[in-house]
Structure formats: structure tokens, C-alpha cells
Coordinates of C-alpha atoms in Angstrom, one line a residue:
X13 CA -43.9 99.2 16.3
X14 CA -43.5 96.5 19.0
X15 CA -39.2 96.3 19.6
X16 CA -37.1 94.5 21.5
X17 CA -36.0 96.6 23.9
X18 CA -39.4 95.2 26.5
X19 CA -38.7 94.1 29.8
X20 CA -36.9 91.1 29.9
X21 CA -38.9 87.7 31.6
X22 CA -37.5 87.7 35.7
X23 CA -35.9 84.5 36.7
X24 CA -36.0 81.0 35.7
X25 CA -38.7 78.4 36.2
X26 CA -38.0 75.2 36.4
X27 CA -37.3 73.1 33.2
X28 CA -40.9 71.1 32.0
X29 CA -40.7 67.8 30.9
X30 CA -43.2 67.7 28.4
X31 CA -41.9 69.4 24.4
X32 CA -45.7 70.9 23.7
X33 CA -45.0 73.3 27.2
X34 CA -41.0 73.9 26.7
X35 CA -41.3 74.7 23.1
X36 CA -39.3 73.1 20.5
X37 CA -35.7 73.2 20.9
X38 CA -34.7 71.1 18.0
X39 CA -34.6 74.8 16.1
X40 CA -37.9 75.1 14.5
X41 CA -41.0 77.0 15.7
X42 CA -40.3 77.5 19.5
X43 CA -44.2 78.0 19.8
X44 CA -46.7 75.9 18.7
X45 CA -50.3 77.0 16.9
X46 CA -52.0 76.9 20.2
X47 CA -49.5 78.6 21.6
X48 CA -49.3 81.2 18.6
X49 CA -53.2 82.0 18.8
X50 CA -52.8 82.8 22.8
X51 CA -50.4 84.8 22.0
X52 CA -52.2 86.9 19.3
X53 CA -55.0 87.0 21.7
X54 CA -53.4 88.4 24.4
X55 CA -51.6 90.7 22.1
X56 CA -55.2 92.2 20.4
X57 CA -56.8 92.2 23.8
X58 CA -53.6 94.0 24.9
X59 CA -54.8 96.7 22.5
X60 CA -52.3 95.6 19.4
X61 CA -53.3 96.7 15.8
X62 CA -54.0 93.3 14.0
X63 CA -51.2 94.8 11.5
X64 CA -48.5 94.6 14.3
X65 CA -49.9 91.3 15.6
X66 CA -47.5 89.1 13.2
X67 CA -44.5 91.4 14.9
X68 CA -45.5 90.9 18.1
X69 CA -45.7 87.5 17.9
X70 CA -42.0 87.3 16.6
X71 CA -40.9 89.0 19.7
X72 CA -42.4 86.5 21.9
X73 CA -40.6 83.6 19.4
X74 CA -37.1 85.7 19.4
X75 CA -37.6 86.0 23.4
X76 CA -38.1 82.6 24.0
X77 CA -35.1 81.7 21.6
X78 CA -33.0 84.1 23.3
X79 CA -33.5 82.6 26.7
X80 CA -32.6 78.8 25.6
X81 CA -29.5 80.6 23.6
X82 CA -28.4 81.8 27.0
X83 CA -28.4 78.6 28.6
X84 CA -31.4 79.3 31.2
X85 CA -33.8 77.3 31.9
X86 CA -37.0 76.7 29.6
X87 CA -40.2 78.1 31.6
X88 CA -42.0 75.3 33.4
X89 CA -45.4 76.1 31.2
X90 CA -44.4 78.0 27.8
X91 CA -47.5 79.0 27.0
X92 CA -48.2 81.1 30.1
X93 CA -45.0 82.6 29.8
X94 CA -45.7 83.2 26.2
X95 CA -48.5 85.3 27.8
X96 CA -47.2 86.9 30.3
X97 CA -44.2 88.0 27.8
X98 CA -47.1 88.7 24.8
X99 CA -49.2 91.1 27.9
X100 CA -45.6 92.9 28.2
X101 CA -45.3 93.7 24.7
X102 CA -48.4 95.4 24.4
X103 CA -47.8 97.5 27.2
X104 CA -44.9 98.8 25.5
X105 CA -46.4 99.0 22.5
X106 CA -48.9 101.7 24.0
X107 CA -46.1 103.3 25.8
X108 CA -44.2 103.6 22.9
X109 CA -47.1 104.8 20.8
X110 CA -48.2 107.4 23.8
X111 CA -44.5 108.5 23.1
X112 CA -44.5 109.0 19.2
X113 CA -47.6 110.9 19.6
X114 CA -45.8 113.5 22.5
X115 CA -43.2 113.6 20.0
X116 CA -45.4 114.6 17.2
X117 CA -47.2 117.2 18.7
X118 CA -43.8 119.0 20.1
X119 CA -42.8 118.7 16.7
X120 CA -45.9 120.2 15.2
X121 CA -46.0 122.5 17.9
X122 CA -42.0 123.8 16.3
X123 CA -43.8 124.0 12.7
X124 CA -46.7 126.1 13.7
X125 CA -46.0 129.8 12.3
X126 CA -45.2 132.4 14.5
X127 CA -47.7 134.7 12.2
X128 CA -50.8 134.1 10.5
X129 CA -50.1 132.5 6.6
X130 CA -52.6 132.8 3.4
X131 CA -55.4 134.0 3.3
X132 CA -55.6 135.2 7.0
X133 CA -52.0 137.2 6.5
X134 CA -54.0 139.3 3.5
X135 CA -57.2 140.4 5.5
X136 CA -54.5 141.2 8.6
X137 CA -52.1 143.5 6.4
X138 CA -55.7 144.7 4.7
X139 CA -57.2 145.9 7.8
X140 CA -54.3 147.1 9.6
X141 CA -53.4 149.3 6.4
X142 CA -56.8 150.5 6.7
X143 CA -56.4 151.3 10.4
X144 CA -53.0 153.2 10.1
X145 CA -54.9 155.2 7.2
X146 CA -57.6 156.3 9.7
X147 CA -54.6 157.4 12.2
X148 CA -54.0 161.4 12.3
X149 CA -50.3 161.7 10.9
X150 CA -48.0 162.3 14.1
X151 CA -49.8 158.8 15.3
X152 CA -48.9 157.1 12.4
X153 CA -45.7 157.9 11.7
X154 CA -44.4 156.8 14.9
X155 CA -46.4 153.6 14.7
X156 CA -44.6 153.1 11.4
X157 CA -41.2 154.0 12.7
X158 CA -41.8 152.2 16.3
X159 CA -42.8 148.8 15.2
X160 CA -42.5 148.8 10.9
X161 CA -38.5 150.3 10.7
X162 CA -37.9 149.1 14.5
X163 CA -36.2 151.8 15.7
X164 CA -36.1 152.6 20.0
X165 CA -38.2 155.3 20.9
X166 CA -35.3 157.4 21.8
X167 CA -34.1 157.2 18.0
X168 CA -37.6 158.4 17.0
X169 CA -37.7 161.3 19.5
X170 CA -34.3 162.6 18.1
X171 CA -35.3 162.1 14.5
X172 CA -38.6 163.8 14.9
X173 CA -37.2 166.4 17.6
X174 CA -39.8 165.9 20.0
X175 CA -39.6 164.3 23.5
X176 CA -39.6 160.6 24.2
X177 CA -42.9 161.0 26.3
X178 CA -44.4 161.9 23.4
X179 CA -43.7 160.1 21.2
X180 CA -44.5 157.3 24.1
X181 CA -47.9 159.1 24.2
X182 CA -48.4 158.6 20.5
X183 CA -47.6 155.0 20.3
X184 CA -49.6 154.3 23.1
X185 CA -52.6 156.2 21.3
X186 CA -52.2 154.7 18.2
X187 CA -51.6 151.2 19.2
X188 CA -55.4 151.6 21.3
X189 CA -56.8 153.5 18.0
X190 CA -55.7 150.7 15.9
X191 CA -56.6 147.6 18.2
X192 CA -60.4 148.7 18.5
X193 CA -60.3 149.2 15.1
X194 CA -59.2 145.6 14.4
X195 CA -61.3 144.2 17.3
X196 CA -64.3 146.3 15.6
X197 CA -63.8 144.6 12.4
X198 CA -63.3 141.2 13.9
X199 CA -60.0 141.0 12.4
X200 CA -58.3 139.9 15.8

């Protein structure tokens, strides 16, 4: 999880003398052990998953061969920069873990179903079957063709040759008959 993409070290420090604080520049292990465990401490301290330790570390190696590649200076004291860079890392590895887990729940958020699924969809369609049953007729039918065939209320008032007010007057009746009865049942 940690990447390169951390803030980069700022400036250059004056070039040490001694090899055990510059690192080893003869290409093998920029860091020594001591150096390594400081770094793993300040990583697991920093709130690292001992599983993402051994990458963290890495960065720390790839940052500090990345900054003799250029031709700046070594740090004057390798080790503290080792920990400055290693404190960076786990900052980012929070911030990038704070993001992946914004990302997942927008995304979860896009799966949820817009209507209830299993088990909960049967008792719904039970009880409001039962509810349009309990509806006088006229109520019914334009609940049915109102929200089930989705036709405009104008549509229904021609069909049935009545006026739109009441077939208005219906729907609103039905649709308050049939939410108590839901409510009643403690289906909704």
C-alpha cells in the first residue's frame, strides 16, 4: 500500500564524512541494520501493518538511492533522515488508506438496491397485495393504473371517464388506506 508518489525530502544537507551515516554508496544496502530497525520502528509507530513494513522500508532504500542517482548531496545524518522520510510514509499510508475506504463506501453506496431484495421483497409484495385487496374497487383500480401501469392521471381520468380530481381524490385515499395498513403490519 505505501507508493512512491510521498513527499519528496526538501533540500540538501550537507555531505557526512563518516559511511555508517551517508549509507553505502558502493551499490549495496544504502541502509544499514540499525538503520533498517529505526526505520521499521518509526514505520509501526507510524501506524504501518507489520505486513507493509518490508515495503515501506524499500521506499526509504529507493528514496535514498534516488537522491545520490541525482547527484545531491547525501544527508549529513542518514539515519535521521531515514526517519524523517520513514514518519512521511506512514502518513501517506493512512491518507491513502482513509482514501480507499471513501472510495469503497461511494462504491458500496452505487451497489445498494434501490428496492428491497429476498426475503424482504416477498413480505412487501405479500402485504401490499393484501392491502390493495382490502381497497373498495374505484380505489384500487386507480392505484393499479396510477403507480402499477404508470399512466398520468389525466390518462386514467379519460379512460375511466371521470374527472381528474377524482381520480386525484382516489389515489390520494388509497395511497393513506394502504400506508396505515403497511405501517399497521409493520411492513414499512
Amino acid at each position: 500500500m505505501l507508493r512512491g508518489g510521498a513527499r519528496r525530502d526538501r533540500g540538501a544537507y550537507a555531505a557526512g564524512t563518516d559511511r555508517g551515516e551517508r549509507g553505502d554508496r558502493t551499490g549495496g544496502d544504502p541502509l544499514d541494520a540499525a538503520q533498517e530497525r529505526r526505520v521499521r520502528a518509526v514505520l509501526a509507530l507510524g501506524g504501518v501493518p507489520q505486513s507493509d513494513l518490508p515495503d515501506g522500508v524499500q521506499q526509504v532504500r529507493l528514496r535514498l538511492l534516488e537522491r545520490t542517482a541525482s547527484g545531491r548531496e547525501a544527508p549529513r545524518d542518514v539515519s535521521a533522515w531515514a526517519a524523517v522520510v520513514a514518519s512521511n510514509l506512514a502518513m501517506d499510508w493512512h491518507r491513502a488508506k482513509r482514501r480507499q475506504e471513501r472510495l469503497g463506501e461511494r462504491l458500496a453506496a452505487l451497489r445498494e438496491p434501490a428496492h428491497p431484495s429476498g426475503e424482504e421483497t416477498s413480505l412487501l409484495s405479500l402485504a401490499v397485495a393484501q392491502g390493495l385487496d382490502d381497497l373498495p374497487a374505484a380505489q384500487r383500480q386507480v392505484l393499479v393504473l396510477r403507480f402499477f401501469a404508470d399512466l398520468p392521471v389525466r390518462a386514467i381520468a379519460e379512460e375511466l371517464g371521470v374527472p381528474e380530481g377524482t381520480v386525484k381524490s382516489r389515489l390520494h385515499t388509497a395511497v393513506r388506506a394502504l400506508r396505515d395498513r403497511l405501517h399497521e403490519d409493520e411492513v414499512v
